[in-house]
């Protein structure tokens, strides 16, 4: 490779428009999450290696790998590249790094001094400013050996886009010209020798992944770890100490109980107890899940600046060994004073859409731990919702194992019989014409509201009586074949029904959306943010729940009445169905928000729901006004209104209240499921201590189609 001469004889060229200076990015002058274009000289490169990401292809990746199906899942390949430009020369050629993610390991041959042109990379802060690729990023490499001297352009030295991307932005003639000028006008002392560069690349390919879970660390280990800070770090001079956890258990860690106190400061710093540190309540995690970590120098400064209680950190090259008292394992991060460019080994992690898969795993472990802790506190009588006496606990704990086996057998039998019934129903449907089946299930077909669409329209509709009537399963109770019928509290099932809306809750449309506090678990796809189990709502009205960012979600209920063409038939069956956030978005085609503050959204919601339930809101509003007027009259000791001359504004409300509900039936999908609710009567507690199963119904797969006439 011919190194650039850097004689500066050619006319200086300015950076092409729409390109950012690397020093501006390093100085933080370009905000995080901005998309930038950059040009630089490559100083370091790490070839593609399998990442620990989600492995999900983006739409662009799928187009680039047309031989794969849309459902294909695999791990991404990650490579990194460090480069500098003229703006960083006064700072010693400080490099900027880009993290490149691609679904394959294709990459061009890269040498020291090659020029890179990058379009549409995102600025991030991951232990310092850096770039990260996305599906729109295009990367072009110019081979240093083929870049001519100015005024000739470097058009013939450019390679195909990194990662095989064929579409997107391509370098212009002015950019080819600038590449040639830049390469021959940088200080060559910032570019490593070819042999040194090659050795660095080969070393990065064979480097051992030092990442470990804390449960796997042992004495004398050096490891990387993703952890959460348990207590606010204690900082004294160039030393910082803190307790961290990744929610795994290690027998070498200190065992913290629920009433444990912890000293505010490093244990090693006061071996003889001359300094009396303040004692704090240990906030958890309990058990052997936390390790004390001490850092010095620049790492301690990073902890002081970026870490507090609850922060997530990526720690690198942590030394694990027993502390001074040789009782428990501790972690240590020291400065490498002999290094020319010491590397910061403490990075603050932010929760976003592109977080490390290992970070997600840590969040999942924390969520599982929080659920376990709540259960343990209740079992020990420390939880707010624990009402069991010791006698009741002992009675529950001493239930014979045969009861557990019987319950398991009942569940299996119920599941088997349900599957048999579904199979028989499916077979009968296949034998009969679709029309006759539908008529058998719901009678003659009514005129339906065409504004309401639902999935599984090809499946026959089911009567509400079939859904609401109790379900029993016959189970064997002994070896002699004796059996008994067991009533099931609920059945997990889905149905399509023909109904109309006759009531709703809450009474005010403004309350159809409610807020909750945003949590770190929202990034987890399997975490809905809310739980049907009522015990998870404890603490919502505390002061802590009002802090931080709010997330608005749909949460309302509809009372559905079965539609029948036979007016002389018995009273139609009704059912309340819950509408959660996801189904509320699908139903209304609107995102939840503060409906009291967003009047436009409130108007759109009212218009959408009018398509669903007709004049129901008007009737309910009139009924509420009439009820208020009646209460006011009674409180004022006034006689009932008896003649038209004395009628007032409430007359209009009364007239509307007597108006017949006018809305068109529609087809929708509902699901039956069970939720655990509090139960004081232990004889009815069939879902664990102080809990019983309650059957619930939820709307799903139903949408109000705007602009479709009824």
PDB file of N, CA and C in Angstrom, residues 282-320:
ATOM      1  N   UNK A 282     -31.136  -2.370  52.405  1.00  0.00           N
ATOM      2  CA  UNK A 282     -30.758  -3.007  51.137  1.00  0.00           C
ATOM      3  C   UNK A 282     -31.996  -3.085  50.244  1.00  0.00           C
ATOM      4  N   UNK A 283     -31.961  -2.451  49.053  1.00  0.00           N
ATOM      5  CA  UNK A 283     -33.156  -2.407  48.204  1.00  0.00           C
ATOM      6  C   UNK A 283     -33.365  -3.658  47.369  1.00  0.00           C
ATOM      7  N   UNK A 284     -32.423  -4.588  47.426  1.00  0.00           N
ATOM      8  CA  UNK A 284     -32.495  -5.768  46.574  1.00  0.00           C
ATOM      9  C   UNK A 284     -31.542  -5.615  45.401  1.00  0.00           C
ATOM     10  N   UNK A 285     -31.294  -6.697  44.707  1.00  0.00           N
ATOM     11  CA  UNK A 285     -31.968  -7.993  44.818  1.00  0.00           C
ATOM     12  C   UNK A 285     -31.501  -8.774  46.040  1.00  0.00           C
ATOM     13  N   UNK A 286     -32.399  -9.605  46.543  1.00  0.00           N
ATOM     14  CA  UNK A 286     -32.109 -10.395  47.723  1.00  0.00           C
ATOM     15  C   UNK A 286     -31.538 -11.749  47.326  1.00  0.00           C
ATOM     16  N   UNK A 287     -30.888 -12.361  48.289  1.00  0.00           N
ATOM     17  CA  UNK A 287     -30.171 -13.589  47.989  1.00  0.00           C
ATOM     18  C   UNK A 287     -28.751 -13.267  47.547  1.00  0.00           C
ATOM     19  N   UNK A 288     -28.119 -14.191  46.855  1.00  0.00           N
ATOM     20  CA  UNK A 288     -26.730 -14.019  46.410  1.00  0.00           C
ATOM     21  C   UNK A 288     -26.710 -13.575  44.951  1.00  0.00           C
ATOM     22  N   UNK A 289     -27.197 -12.350  44.723  1.00  0.00           N
ATOM     23  CA  UNK A 289     -27.350 -11.861  43.355  1.00  0.00           C
ATOM     24  C   UNK A 289     -26.564 -10.588  43.078  1.00  0.00           C
ATOM     25  N   UNK A 290     -25.857 -10.028  44.045  1.00  0.00           N
ATOM     26  CA  UNK A 290     -25.178  -8.746  43.854  1.00  0.00           C
ATOM     27  C   UNK A 290     -23.712  -8.863  44.242  1.00  0.00           C
ATOM     28  N   UNK A 291     -22.880  -8.094  43.549  1.00  0.00           N
ATOM     29  CA  UNK A 291     -21.443  -8.087  43.805  1.00  0.00           C
ATOM     30  C   UNK A 291     -20.983  -6.646  43.968  1.00  0.00           C
ATOM     31  N   UNK A 292     -20.044  -6.423  44.889  1.00  0.00           N
ATOM     32  CA  UNK A 292     -19.468  -5.093  45.060  1.00  0.00           C
ATOM     33  C   UNK A 292     -18.353  -4.904  44.049  1.00  0.00           C
ATOM     34  N   UNK A 293     -18.347  -3.732  43.402  1.00  0.00           N
ATOM     35  CA  UNK A 293     -17.354  -3.440  42.370  1.00  0.00           C
ATOM     36  C   UNK A 293     -16.658  -2.130  42.697  1.00  0.00           C
ATOM     37  N   UNK A 294     -15.340  -2.104  42.530  1.00  0.00           N
ATOM     38  CA  UNK A 294     -14.535  -0.908  42.787  1.00  0.00           C
ATOM     39  C   UNK A 294     -13.786  -0.536  41.516  1.00  0.00           C
ATOM     40  N   UNK A 295     -13.786   0.760  41.184  1.00  0.00           N
ATOM     41  CA  UNK A 295     -13.109   1.253  39.984  1.00  0.00           C
ATOM     42  C   UNK A 295     -12.242   2.444  40.347  1.00  0.00           C
ATOM     43  N   UNK A 296     -11.191   2.658  39.538  1.00  0.00           N
ATOM     44  CA  UNK A 296     -10.258   3.755  39.770  1.00  0.00           C
ATOM     45  C   UNK A 296     -10.130   4.617  38.520  1.00  0.00           C
ATOM     46  N   UNK A 297      -9.600   5.834  38.733  1.00  0.00           N
ATOM     47  CA  UNK A 297      -9.216   6.711  37.638  1.00  0.00           C
ATOM     48  C   UNK A 297     -10.360   7.101  36.736  1.00  0.00           C
ATOM     49  N   UNK A 298     -10.115   7.000  35.421  1.00  0.00           N
ATOM     50  CA  UNK A 298     -11.110   7.421  34.437  1.00  0.00           C
ATOM     51  C   UNK A 298     -12.393   6.591  34.538  1.00  0.00           C
ATOM     52  N   UNK A 299     -12.261   5.354  34.975  1.00  0.00           N
ATOM     53  CA  UNK A 299     -13.446   4.507  35.121  1.00  0.00           C
ATOM     54  C   UNK A 299     -14.304   4.981  36.296  1.00  0.00           C
ATOM     55  N   UNK A 300     -13.655   5.396  37.381  1.00  0.00           N
ATOM     56  CA  UNK A 300     -14.391   5.952  38.519  1.00  0.00           C
ATOM     57  C   UNK A 300     -15.084   7.252  38.127  1.00  0.00           C
ATOM     58  N   UNK A 301     -14.398   8.071  37.324  1.00  0.00           N
ATOM     59  CA  UNK A 301     -15.003   9.327  36.876  1.00  0.00           C
ATOM     60  C   UNK A 301     -16.225   9.063  36.001  1.00  0.00           C
ATOM     61  N   UNK A 302     -16.142   8.029  35.149  1.00  0.00           N
ATOM     62  CA  UNK A 302     -17.287   7.681  34.305  1.00  0.00           C
ATOM     63  C   UNK A 302     -18.461   7.206  35.151  1.00  0.00           C
ATOM     64  N   UNK A 303     -18.170   6.463  36.210  1.00  0.00           N
ATOM     65  CA  UNK A 303     -19.232   6.002  37.107  1.00  0.00           C
ATOM     66  C   UNK A 303     -19.885   7.185  37.808  1.00  0.00           C
ATOM     67  N   UNK A 304     -19.069   8.120  38.286  1.00  0.00           N
ATOM     68  CA  UNK A 304     -19.616   9.295  38.975  1.00  0.00           C
ATOM     69  C   UNK A 304     -20.496  10.118  38.046  1.00  0.00           C
ATOM     70  N   UNK A 305     -20.101  10.215  36.761  1.00  0.00           N
ATOM     71  CA  UNK A 305     -20.832  11.062  35.819  1.00  0.00           C
ATOM     72  C   UNK A 305     -22.081  10.389  35.252  1.00  0.00           C
ATOM     73  N   UNK A 306     -22.047   9.077  35.087  1.00  0.00           N
ATOM     74  CA  UNK A 306     -23.100   8.412  34.318  1.00  0.00           C
ATOM     75  C   UNK A 306     -23.918   7.380  35.083  1.00  0.00           C
ATOM     76  N   UNK A 307     -23.496   7.020  36.292  1.00  0.00           N
ATOM     77  CA  UNK A 307     -24.171   5.920  36.991  1.00  0.00           C
ATOM     78  C   UNK A 307     -24.862   6.411  38.250  1.00  0.00           C
ATOM     79  N   UNK A 308     -26.047   5.916  38.468  1.00  0.00           N
ATOM     80  CA  UNK A 308     -26.780   6.146  39.703  1.00  0.00           C
ATOM     81  C   UNK A 308     -27.611   4.901  39.982  1.00  0.00           C
ATOM     82  N   UNK A 309     -28.348   4.906  41.058  1.00  0.00           N
ATOM     83  CA  UNK A 309     -29.151   3.733  41.379  1.00  0.00           C
ATOM     84  C   UNK A 309     -30.147   3.455  40.261  1.00  0.00           C
ATOM     85  N   UNK A 310     -30.120   2.233  39.738  1.00  0.00           N
ATOM     86  CA  UNK A 310     -31.006   1.841  38.649  1.00  0.00           C
ATOM     87  C   UNK A 310     -30.379   1.905  37.279  1.00  0.00           C
ATOM     88  N   UNK A 311     -29.184   2.516  37.141  1.00  0.00           N
ATOM     89  CA  UNK A 311     -28.523   2.606  35.840  1.00  0.00           C
ATOM     90  C   UNK A 311     -28.061   1.226  35.376  1.00  0.00           C
ATOM     91  N   UNK A 312     -28.083   1.036  34.063  1.00  0.00           N
ATOM     92  CA  UNK A 312     -27.539  -0.179  33.456  1.00  0.00           C
ATOM     93  C   UNK A 312     -26.192   0.148  32.832  1.00  0.00           C
ATOM     94  N   UNK A 313     -25.212  -0.718  33.042  1.00  0.00           N
ATOM     95  CA  UNK A 313     -23.850  -0.472  32.578  1.00  0.00           C
ATOM     96  C   UNK A 313     -23.308  -1.690  31.849  1.00  0.00           C
ATOM     97  N   UNK A 314     -22.451  -1.426  30.854  1.00  0.00           N
ATOM     98  CA  UNK A 314     -21.616  -2.466  30.268  1.00  0.00           C
ATOM     99  C   UNK A 314     -20.226  -2.311  30.872  1.00  0.00           C
ATOM    100  N   UNK A 315     -19.763  -3.332  31.569  1.00  0.00           N
ATOM    101  CA  UNK A 315     -18.444  -3.325  32.198  1.00  0.00           C
ATOM    102  C   UNK A 315     -17.523  -4.241  31.411  1.00  0.00           C
ATOM    103  N   UNK A 316     -16.301  -3.782  31.176  1.00  0.00           N
ATOM    104  CA  UNK A 316     -15.345  -4.582  30.412  1.00  0.00           C
ATOM    105  C   UNK A 316     -14.083  -4.834  31.236  1.00  0.00           C
ATOM    106  N   UNK A 317     -13.535  -6.005  31.009  1.00  0.00           N
ATOM    107  CA  UNK A 317     -12.263  -6.402  31.628  1.00  0.00           C
ATOM    108  C   UNK A 317     -12.302  -6.235  33.149  1.00  0.00           C
ATOM    109  N   UNK A 318     -13.373  -6.729  33.753  1.00  0.00           N
ATOM    110  CA  UNK A 318     -13.523  -6.667  35.208  1.00  0.00           C
ATOM    111  C   UNK A 318     -12.746  -7.824  35.834  1.00  0.00           C
ATOM    112  N   UNK A 319     -11.870  -7.498  36.772  1.00  0.00           N
ATOM    113  CA  UNK A 319     -11.147  -8.543  37.497  1.00  0.00           C
ATOM    114  C   UNK A 319     -12.016  -9.035  38.648  1.00  0.00           C
ATOM    115  N   UNK A 320     -12.178 -10.342  38.737  1.00  0.00           N
ATOM    116  CA  UNK A 320     -12.965 -10.958  39.806  1.00  0.00           C
ATOM    117  C   UNK A 320     -12.006 -11.651  40.769  1.00  0.00           C
TER     118      UNK A 320
END
